[in-house]
């Protein structure tokens, strides 16, 4: 979690700096009273500031991580995120950035359905028309369209560094800057009726954001409650089994317990259909300050495996027991599924 927090800060610094520079440059080209050249001093100064912010974010990230006693694993390619040798592929990075950008603006996603993305698309098209219509001269139009395209790619710029990394697909802070910039362009570029309509559409879009945020928060809360309820129920039931040889601290977990996926339940990100296993139970117990240790069952435990094969699975009353001084919880009889 500490690593992911540091990495998210770094990603946000890059995405926000690049997006803010892009929106500022577009506004400079579109709304300046005097003629603006793409390679003018003010434009280059802003670009240098964005690059400096990216560099500062990288330094802060590396400094913060160096203070943490972290064993980098393969989750989200954390062990290779800054090992550029052999993994820096600009072409693959460009493909990843283009694919992810198209997904955010045009494809439905678990957390952002199309009813929210369609207003974004309206602002995207309108801002693109403004970039083509307002600038004076072919050079200014070309510069505006170029910066506009780069700004749309800015939130995912970190994937140029490491295209194989499984970064967060939404990169919300960077995209928030971009979408806010699109709204600003439309509001400044259009006549009064366009401004009024864009304000109404923007209010609808913000309301959709709030609905989705509340839904995500609600799902997360209910998932957490369900996890803790399952864990505490299993602990209470297995510790109620009388056996003088068991100290109540060692539990073997057979298989994995999945939530229903038939109607009205629907598999989706955040719903946690793949619900709980030994790994999750151990993490939850640690948060509860419980000294219990959960271990996944395997072929090296023949007594446990034989016991599980003849018993019903959770939440049946006979899904818990004590074998050889060790507690057993049978979440599923499909052993290979839970190992």
Coordinates of C-alpha atoms in Angstrom, one line a residue:
X1 CA 0.0 0.0 0.0
X2 CA 2.9 2.4 0.8
X3 CA 4.5 1.6 -2.5
X4 CA 1.2 2.1 -4.4
X5 CA 0.6 5.4 -2.7
X6 CA 4.1 6.7 -3.6
X7 CA 3.7 5.4 -7.2
X8 CA 0.2 7.0 -7.5
X9 CA 1.7 10.4 -6.4
X10 CA 4.4 10.1 -9.0
X11 CA 1.9 9.2 -11.7
X12 CA -0.4 12.0 -10.7
X13 CA 2.5 14.5 -10.8
X14 CA 3.4 13.5 -14.3
X15 CA -0.2 13.3 -15.6
X16 CA -1.2 16.6 -14.0
X17 CA 1.9 18.5 -15.1
X18 CA 1.6 17.3 -18.7
X19 CA -2.2 17.9 -18.8
X20 CA -2.0 21.4 -17.2
X21 CA 0.7 22.4 -19.7
X22 CA -1.4 21.2 -22.6
X23 CA -4.5 23.0 -21.5
X24 CA -2.6 26.2 -20.8
X25 CA -0.9 26.0 -24.2
X26 CA -4.2 25.5 -26.0
X27 CA -5.8 28.4 -24.2
X28 CA -2.8 30.6 -25.1
X29 CA -3.1 29.8 -28.8
X30 CA -6.9 30.1 -28.9
X31 CA -7.6 33.1 -26.7
X32 CA -4.5 35.3 -26.9
X33 CA -5.0 38.8 -28.3
X34 CA -1.6 38.7 -30.0
X35 CA -0.2 36.1 -32.4
X36 CA 1.3 33.2 -30.5
X37 CA 4.1 31.1 -31.9
X38 CA 4.4 27.5 -30.8
X39 CA 8.1 27.9 -30.1
X40 CA 7.8 31.2 -28.4
X41 CA 9.5 32.0 -25.1
X42 CA 6.4 31.7 -23.0
X43 CA 5.5 28.3 -24.6
X44 CA 9.0 26.9 -24.1
X45 CA 9.1 28.2 -20.5
X46 CA 5.8 26.4 -19.8
X47 CA 7.2 23.2 -21.3
X48 CA 10.3 23.4 -19.2
X49 CA 8.1 23.9 -16.1
X50 CA 6.2 20.7 -17.0
X51 CA 9.3 18.7 -17.5
X52 CA 10.8 20.0 -14.3
X53 CA 7.6 18.9 -12.5
X54 CA 7.9 15.4 -14.0
X55 CA 11.6 15.2 -12.9
X56 CA 10.8 16.5 -9.4
X57 CA 8.0 13.9 -9.1
X58 CA 10.4 11.2 -10.0
X59 CA 13.0 12.3 -7.5
X60 CA 10.4 12.5 -4.7
X61 CA 9.1 9.1 -5.6
X62 CA 12.5 7.4 -5.6
X63 CA 13.5 9.2 -2.4
X64 CA 10.3 8.2 -0.7
X65 CA 10.6 4.5 -1.8
X66 CA 14.2 4.4 -0.7
X67 CA 13.0 5.2 2.9
X68 CA 10.6 2.2 2.9
X69 CA 11.6 -1.3 3.7
X70 CA 9.8 -2.8 0.8
X71 CA 10.2 -6.2 -0.9
X72 CA 9.1 -5.4 -4.5
X73 CA 7.1 -8.2 -6.0
X74 CA 5.6 -8.6 -9.5
X75 CA 2.2 -7.0 -8.7
X76 CA 1.7 -4.3 -11.2
X77 CA 5.3 -4.9 -12.4
X78 CA 6.6 -3.1 -9.3
X79 CA 9.9 -4.9 -9.4
X80 CA 10.6 -3.5 -12.9
X81 CA 8.9 -0.1 -12.8
X82 CA 12.1 1.8 -12.9
X83 CA 14.5 -0.8 -14.3
X84 CA 14.6 0.7 -17.8
X85 CA 17.2 -1.8 -19.1
X86 CA 15.5 -4.1 -21.6
X87 CA 11.9 -2.8 -21.0
X88 CA 11.9 0.7 -22.5
X89 CA 10.1 0.2 -25.9
X90 CA 8.8 3.6 -27.3
X91 CA 6.6 1.9 -29.9
X92 CA 5.0 -0.4 -27.5
X93 CA 4.6 2.5 -25.1
X94 CA 2.9 4.6 -27.8
X95 CA 0.5 1.7 -28.6
X96 CA -0.3 1.3 -24.9
X97 CA -1.0 5.0 -24.5
X98 CA -3.2 5.2 -27.6
X99 CA -5.1 2.1 -26.6
X100 CA -5.7 3.3 -23.0
X101 CA -6.7 6.8 -24.1
X102 CA -9.2 5.5 -26.6
X103 CA -10.6 3.2 -23.9
X104 CA -11.1 6.2 -21.5
X105 CA -12.8 8.5 -24.0
X106 CA -14.9 6.0 -26.0
X107 CA -15.2 2.5 -24.4
X108 CA -17.5 1.6 -21.5
X109 CA -15.6 0.6 -18.4
X110 CA -16.6 -0.9 -15.1
X111 CA -16.5 2.4 -13.2
X112 CA -17.3 4.7 -16.0
X113 CA -20.2 3.7 -18.2
X114 CA -21.1 5.3 -21.5
X115 CA -23.8 7.6 -20.0
X116 CA -20.9 9.6 -18.4
X117 CA -18.5 9.3 -21.3
X118 CA -21.0 10.6 -23.9
X119 CA -20.9 14.2 -22.4
X120 CA -17.1 14.0 -22.3
X121 CA -17.2 13.1 -26.0
X122 CA -19.4 16.1 -26.8
X123 CA -16.9 18.4 -25.1
X124 CA -14.0 16.6 -26.8
X125 CA -15.5 17.1 -30.3
X126 CA -16.5 20.8 -29.5
X127 CA -13.0 21.6 -28.2
X128 CA -11.4 20.0 -31.3
X129 CA -13.6 22.2 -33.5
X130 CA -12.5 25.2 -31.5
X131 CA -8.9 24.3 -32.0
X132 CA -9.5 24.1 -35.7
X133 CA -11.7 27.2 -36.1
X134 CA -10.4 29.9 -33.8
X135 CA -6.6 30.1 -34.4
X136 CA -5.4 32.5 -37.0
X137 CA -3.3 31.0 -39.8
X138 CA -2.3 27.5 -40.7
X139 CA 0.6 27.4 -38.3
X140 CA -1.5 28.4 -35.3
X141 CA -4.2 25.8 -36.3
X142 CA -1.6 23.1 -36.7
X143 CA 0.0 24.0 -33.3
X144 CA -3.4 24.0 -31.6
X145 CA -4.4 20.6 -33.0
X146 CA -1.0 19.1 -32.1
X147 CA -1.1 20.3 -28.5
X148 CA -4.7 19.2 -28.3
X149 CA -3.8 15.7 -29.4
X150 CA -0.8 15.5 -27.0
X151 CA -3.0 16.8 -24.1
X152 CA -5.5 13.9 -24.7
X153 CA -2.6 11.5 -24.3
X154 CA -1.0 13.3 -21.3
X155 CA -2.8 11.3 -18.5
X156 CA -1.1 8.1 -19.7
X157 CA 2.3 9.5 -20.4
X158 CA 3.9 7.3 -17.7
X159 CA 3.4 4.2 -20.0
X160 CA 6.0 5.6 -22.3
X161 CA 8.5 4.9 -19.5
X162 CA 7.2 1.3 -18.8
X163 CA 4.6 0.0 -21.3
X164 CA 4.4 -3.4 -19.6
X165 CA 3.4 -1.9 -16.2
X166 CA -0.2 -2.5 -15.2
X167 CA -0.9 1.0 -14.2
X168 CA -4.3 2.1 -13.0
X169 CA -6.5 2.2 -16.1
X170 CA -8.4 5.4 -15.3
X171 CA -5.6 7.8 -14.1
X172 CA -8.3 10.0 -12.8
X173 CA -6.5 13.1 -11.7
X174 CA -4.9 13.6 -15.1
X175 CA -8.1 13.0 -16.9
X176 CA -10.0 15.3 -14.6
X177 CA -7.6 18.1 -15.7
X178 CA -8.1 17.3 -19.4
X179 CA -11.9 17.1 -19.2
X180 CA -12.0 20.3 -17.1
X181 CA -9.9 21.9 -19.8
X182 CA -12.2 20.8 -22.5
X183 CA -15.1 22.4 -20.7
X184 CA -13.2 25.6 -20.3
X185 CA -12.4 25.8 -24.0
X186 CA -16.0 25.3 -25.0
X187 CA -17.2 27.9 -22.5
X188 CA -14.8 30.5 -23.6
X189 CA -15.0 29.8 -27.4
X190 CA -18.7 29.6 -28.0
X191 CA -21.5 32.1 -28.0
X192 CA -23.8 32.6 -25.1
X193 CA -26.2 29.8 -26.0
X194 CA -23.4 27.3 -26.4
X195 CA -22.0 28.4 -23.0
X196 CA -25.3 27.9 -21.3
X197 CA -25.8 24.5 -22.9
X198 CA -22.3 23.4 -22.0
X199 CA -22.9 24.4 -18.4
X200 CA -26.0 22.3 -18.2
X201 CA -24.2 19.3 -19.8
X202 CA -21.3 19.8 -17.4
X203 CA -23.7 19.7 -14.4
X204 CA -25.1 16.5 -15.7
X205 CA -21.6 15.0 -16.2
X206 CA -20.6 16.0 -12.6
X207 CA -23.8 14.5 -11.3
X208 CA -22.9 11.3 -13.1
X209 CA -19.4 11.4 -11.5
X210 CA -21.0 11.7 -8.1
X211 CA -23.3 8.8 -8.7
X212 CA -20.5 6.6 -9.8
X213 CA -18.3 7.7 -6.8
X214 CA -21.1 6.9 -4.4
X215 CA -21.6 3.5 -6.0
X216 CA -17.9 2.7 -5.8
X217 CA -17.8 3.7 -2.2
X218 CA -21.0 1.8 -1.3
X219 CA -19.7 -1.4 -3.1
X220 CA -16.4 -1.1 -1.3
X221 CA -18.1 -0.7 2.1
X222 CA -20.4 -3.6 1.6
X223 CA -17.6 -5.8 0.3
X224 CA -15.6 -5.0 3.4
X225 CA -18.5 -5.8 5.7
X226 CA -19.1 -9.1 3.9
X227 CA -15.5 -10.1 4.2
X228 CA -15.4 -9.4 7.9
X229 CA -18.7 -11.1 8.5
X230 CA -17.5 -14.3 6.8
X231 CA -14.2 -14.3 8.6
X232 CA -15.7 -13.6 12.1
X233 CA -18.4 -16.3 11.5
X234 CA -15.8 -18.9 10.5
X235 CA -13.6 -18.0 13.5
X236 CA -16.5 -18.2 15.9
X237 CA -17.8 -21.5 14.6
X238 CA -14.4 -23.3 14.4
X239 CA -13.3 -22.1 17.8
X240 CA -16.5 -23.5 19.3
X241 CA -15.4 -27.0 18.2
X242 CA -14.2 -28.7 21.5
X243 CA -10.7 -30.1 21.1
X244 CA -8.1 -29.8 23.9
X245 CA -5.2 -30.2 21.5
X246 CA -6.0 -27.1 19.5
X247 CA -4.9 -23.6 20.7
X248 CA -7.3 -21.8 18.3
X249 CA -4.4 -20.2 16.4
X250 CA -3.7 -22.5 13.4
X251 CA -6.3 -22.9 10.7
X252 CA -6.0 -24.6 7.3
X253 CA -8.3 -23.3 4.6
X254 CA -9.4 -25.7 1.9
X255 CA -10.3 -24.1 -1.4
X256 CA -11.9 -20.7 -1.9
X257 CA -15.3 -19.2 -1.3
X258 CA -16.9 -17.4 -4.3
X259 CA -19.9 -15.2 -4.1
X260 CA -22.9 -16.0 -6.3
X261 CA -22.6 -14.8 -9.9
X262 CA -26.1 -15.6 -11.1
X263 CA -29.0 -13.2 -11.2
X264 CA -29.4 -10.7 -9.6
X265 CA -25.6 -10.7 -8.9
X266 CA -23.4 -9.6 -11.7
X267 CA -19.7 -10.1 -12.0
X268 CA -17.9 -6.7 -12.2
X269 CA -14.9 -4.9 -10.9
X270 CA -15.3 -4.1 -7.2
X271 CA -18.1 -6.6 -6.6
X272 CA -15.6 -9.3 -5.4
X273 CA -17.2 -12.4 -6.8
X274 CA -13.9 -14.1 -6.2
X275 CA -14.5 -13.6 -2.6
X276 CA -12.3 -15.0 0.1
X277 CA -9.5 -17.5 0.6
X278 CA -6.6 -18.1 3.0
X279 CA -4.7 -15.1 1.8
X280 CA -7.6 -12.7 2.3
X281 CA -8.5 -14.3 5.7
X282 CA -4.9 -13.8 6.9
X283 CA -4.9 -10.1 5.9
X284 CA -8.2 -9.5 7.6
X285 CA -7.2 -11.2 10.7
X286 CA -4.0 -9.1 10.9
X287 CA -6.2 -6.0 10.6
X288 CA -8.3 -7.3 13.5
X289 CA -5.2 -7.9 15.6
X290 CA -6.1 -11.6 15.8
X291 CA -3.2 -14.0 16.4
X292 CA -4.7 -16.7 14.1
X293 CA -2.7 -18.0 11.2
X294 CA -4.5 -19.1 8.0
X295 CA -2.7 -21.6 5.7
X296 CA -4.0 -22.8 2.3
X297 CA -4.4 -26.6 2.1
X298 CA -2.2 -28.6 -0.3
X299 CA -1.2 -32.2 -1.1
X300 CA 1.2 -32.2 1.8
X301 CA -1.7 -32.4 4.2
X302 CA -3.3 -35.8 3.4
X303 CA -5.4 -35.9 6.6
X304 CA -6.9 -32.5 5.8
X305 CA -7.6 -33.4 2.2
X306 CA -9.3 -36.6 3.1
X307 CA -11.4 -34.9 5.7
X308 CA -12.4 -32.1 3.2
X309 CA -13.4 -34.6 0.5
X310 CA -16.1 -36.1 2.7
X311 CA -17.5 -32.9 4.1
X312 CA -19.9 -30.2 2.9
X313 CA -18.5 -26.8 2.1
X314 CA -19.1 -23.4 3.8
X315 CA -21.5 -22.3 5.2
X316 CA -22.7 -25.8 6.1
X317 CA -22.2 -26.6 9.8
X318 CA -19.9 -29.5 9.0
X319 CA -17.6 -27.3 6.9
X320 CA -15.4 -26.6 10.0
X321 CA -13.6 -29.0 12.3
X322 CA -10.3 -29.8 14.0
X323 CA -7.9 -32.4 12.6
X324 CA -4.6 -33.3 14.3
X325 CA -4.7 -30.2 16.5
X326 CA -5.2 -27.9 13.6
X327 CA -8.5 -26.1 12.7
X328 CA -9.9 -26.7 9.2
X329 CA -12.3 -24.5 7.2
X330 CA -13.7 -26.0 4.0
X331 CA -14.6 -23.2 1.6
X332 CA -14.8 -25.4 -1.5
X333 CA -14.0 -29.0 -2.4
X334 CA -12.4 -28.0 -5.7
X335 CA -9.0 -27.9 -4.2
X336 CA -7.2 -26.9 -7.3
X337 CA -9.3 -23.8 -7.5
X338 CA -8.2 -22.5 -4.1
X339 CA -4.5 -23.3 -4.3

